[in-house]
XYZ file of C-alpha atoms in Angstrom:
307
model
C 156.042 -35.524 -113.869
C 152.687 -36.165 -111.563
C 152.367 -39.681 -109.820
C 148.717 -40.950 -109.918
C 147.792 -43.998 -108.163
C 145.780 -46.376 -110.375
C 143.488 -49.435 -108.872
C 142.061 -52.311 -110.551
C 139.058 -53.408 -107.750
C 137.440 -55.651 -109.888
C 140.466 -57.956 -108.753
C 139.429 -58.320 -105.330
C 139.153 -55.433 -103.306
C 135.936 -53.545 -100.811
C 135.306 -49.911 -100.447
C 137.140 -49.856 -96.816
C 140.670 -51.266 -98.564
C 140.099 -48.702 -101.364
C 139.526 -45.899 -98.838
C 142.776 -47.104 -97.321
C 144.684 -46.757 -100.292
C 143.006 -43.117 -101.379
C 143.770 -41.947 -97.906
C 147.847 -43.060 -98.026
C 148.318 -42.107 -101.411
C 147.044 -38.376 -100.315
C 149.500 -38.314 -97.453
C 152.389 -39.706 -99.492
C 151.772 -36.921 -102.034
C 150.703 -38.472 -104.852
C 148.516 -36.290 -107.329
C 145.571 -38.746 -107.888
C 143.562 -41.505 -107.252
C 141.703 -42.919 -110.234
C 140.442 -46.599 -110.725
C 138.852 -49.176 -113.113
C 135.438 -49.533 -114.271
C 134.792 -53.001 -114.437
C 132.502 -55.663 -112.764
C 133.856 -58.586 -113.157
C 137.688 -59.756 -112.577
C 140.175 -60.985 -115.285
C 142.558 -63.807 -115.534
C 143.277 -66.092 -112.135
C 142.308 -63.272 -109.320
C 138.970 -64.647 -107.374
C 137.636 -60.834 -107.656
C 136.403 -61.391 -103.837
C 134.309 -59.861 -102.127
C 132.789 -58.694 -105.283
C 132.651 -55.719 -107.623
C 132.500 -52.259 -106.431
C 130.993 -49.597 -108.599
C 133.530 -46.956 -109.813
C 131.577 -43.583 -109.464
C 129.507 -44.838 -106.060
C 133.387 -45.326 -105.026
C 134.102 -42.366 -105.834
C 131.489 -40.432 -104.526
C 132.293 -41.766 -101.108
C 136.197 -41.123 -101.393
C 135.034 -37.351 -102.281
C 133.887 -37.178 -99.143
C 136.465 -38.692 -97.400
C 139.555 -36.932 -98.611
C 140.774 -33.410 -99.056
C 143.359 -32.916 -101.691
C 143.807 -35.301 -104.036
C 142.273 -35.662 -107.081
C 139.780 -38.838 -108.534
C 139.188 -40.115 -111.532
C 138.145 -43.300 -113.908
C 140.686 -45.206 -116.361
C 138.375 -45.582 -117.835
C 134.440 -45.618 -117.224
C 132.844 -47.790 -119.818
C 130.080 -45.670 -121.952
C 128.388 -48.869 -121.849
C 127.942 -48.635 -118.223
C 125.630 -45.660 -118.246
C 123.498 -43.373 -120.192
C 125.464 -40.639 -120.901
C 122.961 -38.123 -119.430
C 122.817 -39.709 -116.223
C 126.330 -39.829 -116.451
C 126.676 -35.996 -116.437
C 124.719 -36.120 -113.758
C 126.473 -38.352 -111.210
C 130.020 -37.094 -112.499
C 128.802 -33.251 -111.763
C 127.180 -34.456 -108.287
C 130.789 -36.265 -107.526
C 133.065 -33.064 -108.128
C 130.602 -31.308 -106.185
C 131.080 -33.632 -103.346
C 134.892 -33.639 -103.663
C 134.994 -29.907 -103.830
C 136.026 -29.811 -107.199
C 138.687 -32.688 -107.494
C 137.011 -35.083 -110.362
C 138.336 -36.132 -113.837
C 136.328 -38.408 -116.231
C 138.345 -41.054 -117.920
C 135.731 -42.466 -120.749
C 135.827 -45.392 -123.381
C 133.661 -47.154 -125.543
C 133.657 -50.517 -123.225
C 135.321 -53.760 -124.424
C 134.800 -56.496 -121.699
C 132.217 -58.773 -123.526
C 131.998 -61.298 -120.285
C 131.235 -58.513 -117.902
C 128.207 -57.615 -119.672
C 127.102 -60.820 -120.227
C 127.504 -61.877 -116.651
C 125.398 -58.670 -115.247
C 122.653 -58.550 -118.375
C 124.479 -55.090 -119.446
C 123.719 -54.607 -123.590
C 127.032 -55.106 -125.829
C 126.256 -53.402 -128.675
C 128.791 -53.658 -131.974
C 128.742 -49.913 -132.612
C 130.201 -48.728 -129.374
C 132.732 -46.256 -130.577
C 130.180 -44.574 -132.763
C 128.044 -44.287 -129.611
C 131.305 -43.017 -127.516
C 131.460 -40.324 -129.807
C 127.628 -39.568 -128.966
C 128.438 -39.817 -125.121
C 130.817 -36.990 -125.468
C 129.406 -34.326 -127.085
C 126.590 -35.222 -125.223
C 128.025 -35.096 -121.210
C 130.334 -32.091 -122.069
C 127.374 -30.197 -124.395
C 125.344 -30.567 -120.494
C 128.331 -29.755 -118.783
C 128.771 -26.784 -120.937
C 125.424 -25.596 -121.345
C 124.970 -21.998 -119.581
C 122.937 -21.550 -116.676
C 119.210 -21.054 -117.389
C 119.411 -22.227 -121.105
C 118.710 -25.743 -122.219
C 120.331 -28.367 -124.353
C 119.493 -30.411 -127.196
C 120.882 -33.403 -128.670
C 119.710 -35.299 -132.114
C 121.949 -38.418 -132.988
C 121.781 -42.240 -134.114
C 121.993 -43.443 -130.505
C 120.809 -40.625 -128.294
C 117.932 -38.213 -128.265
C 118.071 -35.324 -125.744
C 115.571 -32.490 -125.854
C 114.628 -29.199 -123.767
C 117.369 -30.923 -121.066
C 118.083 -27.998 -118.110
C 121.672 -29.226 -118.432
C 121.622 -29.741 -114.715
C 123.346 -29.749 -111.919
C 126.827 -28.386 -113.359
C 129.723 -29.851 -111.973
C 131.981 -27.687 -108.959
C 134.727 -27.233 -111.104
C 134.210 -25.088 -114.792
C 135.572 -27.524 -116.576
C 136.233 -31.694 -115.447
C 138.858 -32.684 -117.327
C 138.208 -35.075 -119.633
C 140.177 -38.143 -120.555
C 140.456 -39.979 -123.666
C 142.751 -43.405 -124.186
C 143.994 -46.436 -125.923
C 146.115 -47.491 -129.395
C 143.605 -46.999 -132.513
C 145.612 -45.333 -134.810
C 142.775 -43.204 -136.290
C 139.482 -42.794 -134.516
C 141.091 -42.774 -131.091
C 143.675 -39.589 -131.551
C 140.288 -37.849 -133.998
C 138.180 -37.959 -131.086
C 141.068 -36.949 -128.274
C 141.870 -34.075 -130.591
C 138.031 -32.629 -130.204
C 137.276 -33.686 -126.622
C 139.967 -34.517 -124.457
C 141.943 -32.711 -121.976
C 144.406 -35.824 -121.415
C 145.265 -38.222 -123.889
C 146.068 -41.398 -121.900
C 147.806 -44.711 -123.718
C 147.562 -47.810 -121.063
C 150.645 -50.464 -121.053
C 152.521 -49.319 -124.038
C 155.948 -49.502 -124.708
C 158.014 -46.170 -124.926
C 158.163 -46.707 -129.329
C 154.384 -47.140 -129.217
C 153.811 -44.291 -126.821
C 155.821 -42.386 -128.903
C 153.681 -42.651 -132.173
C 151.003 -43.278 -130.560
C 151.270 -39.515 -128.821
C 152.223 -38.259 -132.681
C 149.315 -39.347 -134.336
C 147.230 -37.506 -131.344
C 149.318 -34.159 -131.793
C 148.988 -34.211 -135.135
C 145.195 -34.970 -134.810
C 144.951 -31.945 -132.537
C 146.699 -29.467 -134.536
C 144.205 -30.662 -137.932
C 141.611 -29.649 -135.181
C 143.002 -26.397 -134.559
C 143.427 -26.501 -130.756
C 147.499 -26.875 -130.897
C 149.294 -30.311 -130.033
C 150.201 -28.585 -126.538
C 146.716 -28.246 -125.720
C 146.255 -31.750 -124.432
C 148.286 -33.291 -121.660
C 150.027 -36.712 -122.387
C 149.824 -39.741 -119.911
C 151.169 -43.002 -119.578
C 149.345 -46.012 -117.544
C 151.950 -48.411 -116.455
C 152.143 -51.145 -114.081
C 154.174 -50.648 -110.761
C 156.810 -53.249 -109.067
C 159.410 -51.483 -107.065
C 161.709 -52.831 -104.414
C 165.042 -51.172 -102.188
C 166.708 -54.810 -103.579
C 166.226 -58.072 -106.332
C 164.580 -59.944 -103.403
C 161.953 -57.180 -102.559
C 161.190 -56.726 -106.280
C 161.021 -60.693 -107.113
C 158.528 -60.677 -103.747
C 156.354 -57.771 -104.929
C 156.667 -59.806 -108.271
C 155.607 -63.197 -107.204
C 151.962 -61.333 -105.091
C 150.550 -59.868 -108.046
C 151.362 -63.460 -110.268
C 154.466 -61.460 -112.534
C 157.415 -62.201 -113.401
C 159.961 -59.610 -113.220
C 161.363 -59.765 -116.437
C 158.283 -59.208 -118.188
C 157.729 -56.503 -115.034
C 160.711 -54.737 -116.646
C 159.850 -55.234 -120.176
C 156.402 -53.943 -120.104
C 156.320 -51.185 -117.175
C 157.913 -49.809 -114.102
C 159.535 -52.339 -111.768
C 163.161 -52.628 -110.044
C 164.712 -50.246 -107.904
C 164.473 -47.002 -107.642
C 166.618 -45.724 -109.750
C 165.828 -48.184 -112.206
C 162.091 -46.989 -112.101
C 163.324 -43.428 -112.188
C 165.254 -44.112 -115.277
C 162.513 -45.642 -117.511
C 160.046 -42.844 -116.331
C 162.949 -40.193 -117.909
C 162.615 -41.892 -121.053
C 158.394 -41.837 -120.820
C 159.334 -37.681 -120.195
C 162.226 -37.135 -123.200
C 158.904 -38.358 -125.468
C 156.350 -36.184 -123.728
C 154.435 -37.843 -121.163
C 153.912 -35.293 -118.045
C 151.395 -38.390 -116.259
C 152.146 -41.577 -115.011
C 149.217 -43.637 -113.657
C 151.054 -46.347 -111.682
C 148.502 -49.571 -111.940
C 148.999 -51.000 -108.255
C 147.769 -54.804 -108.125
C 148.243 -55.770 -104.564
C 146.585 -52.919 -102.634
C 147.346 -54.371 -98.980
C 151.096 -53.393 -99.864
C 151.151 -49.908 -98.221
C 154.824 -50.138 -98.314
C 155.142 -50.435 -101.572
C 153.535 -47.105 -101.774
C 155.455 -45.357 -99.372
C 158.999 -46.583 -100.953
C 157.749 -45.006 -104.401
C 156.675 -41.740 -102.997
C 160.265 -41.586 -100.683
C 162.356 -42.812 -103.071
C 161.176 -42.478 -106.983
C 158.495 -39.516 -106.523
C 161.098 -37.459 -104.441
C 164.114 -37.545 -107.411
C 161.018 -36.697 -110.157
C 159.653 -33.729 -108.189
């Protein structure tokens, strides 16, 4: 089971805290850092000092570590065209050395959009579909040839495909709960299927209706790699759990209910029953990112016994 650590900035956080956080969760051992793509915060956070853009972060944390691997959950296709896109995702894993993953959705966050003068349109999973075939057509273009792309939304033509990303293939990461369009599309483009903040019944079908989309689509339910996103509270005792609790504005029983928090073992139990239905990912949504302890407890004591 791989550990990734999972940040929501749009909740208040700058570039140097972020940098922090990539840095100790390489030295703890965790697999990944990915984070949010969002510009505005959500619910009672004050989303201070202000928004930070996910793949300019990115780009600088490439830089800045060594091993560990970055990512989006999830950038929002309607952030970006989707041939720029290819372009600053490609430039990224070159910077890293190879170490990028692209998380991508159709965008949901109606007040974000309105509050930067970003277009909302109503047919965004139709375009999503668009975005992929058209950043991994680019992506997988051969050298020296060119690609071409004729849909509703998008229009590419005589495109050099260019620059190609450091690795030969970023992974590519599809999520949420639709029942039908969602697992379709993860069936013909995704390396990961990823299901945010879902119970382990709803994972469970959830990750069915995906394998059985993949296998229609010929590529074999075991081609894809399944992932769970899941919120993180984890204390050596009640006190340190109810504390961790009470920062991020949670309760613990609802902690417990709907993702990882207690002790330890506690943690380490519920993430067994993620595994008995197939998940091999945990993205561990950290809320209070000043809590470097926090991190270092999970990686000592709940990332040593799943190892």
């Amino acid at each position: 089971m791989d550990l990734r650590i999972f940040t929501e900035p749009q909740q208040g956080a700058t570039y140097d805290t972020l940098l922090t956080v990539a840095k100790a969760a390489e030295n703890l051992g965790f697999d990944a850092f990915f984070r949010s793509d969002h510009y505005l915060r959500m619910g009672a956070a004050d989303g201070l000092p202000g928004p930070t853009d996910a793949w300019i972060t990115l780009a600088g944390l490439a830089r800045e570590t060594k091993r560990i691997r970055l990512g989006t959950l999830m950038t929002a296709g309607t952030f970006r065209l989707p041939g720029v896109l290819a372009i600053q995702v490609a430039q990224v894993d070159q910077m890293s050395g190879g170490r990028v993953e692209l998380g991508l959705g159709a965008g949901w966050f109606e007040e974000e959009h309105r509050a930067y003068g970003i277009p909302f349109p109503k047919e965004k999973f139709a375009r999503l579909e668009e975005q992929l075939a058209i950043v991994t057509g680019l992506w997988g273009t051969e050298a020296g040839k060119t690609f071409d792309f004729h849909g509703t939304y998008y229009d590419l033509t005589d495109s050099p495909a260019l620059p190609k990303p450091a690795q030969k293939k970023v992974p590519v990461l599809i999520g949420g709960h639709g029942a039908t369009r969602t697992p379709r599309l993860a069936a013909r483009y995704a390396d990961e299927f990823n299901i945010p903040f879902a119970s382990v019944e709803d994972t469970e079908r959830q990750f069915g209706r995906v394998r059985a989309a993949a296998e229609e689509a010929g590529r074999g339910a075991d081609a894809l790699t399944y992932s769970n996103a899941l919120v993180v509270c984890v204390g050596r005792d009640d006190q340190e759990v109810a504390r961790r609790a009470a920062a991020i504005g949670r309760e613990v029983d609802e902690l417990k209910a709907n993702g990882l928090a207690g002790s330890p073992a506690e943690v380490v139990d519920k993430i067994g029953r993620y595994a008995a239905i197939g998940s091999r990912r945990i993205y561990l949504q950290v809320l209070d990112l000043g809590d470097l302890d926090h991190l270092e407890l999970i990686s000592s004591q709940v990332q040593s016994q799943l190892s």
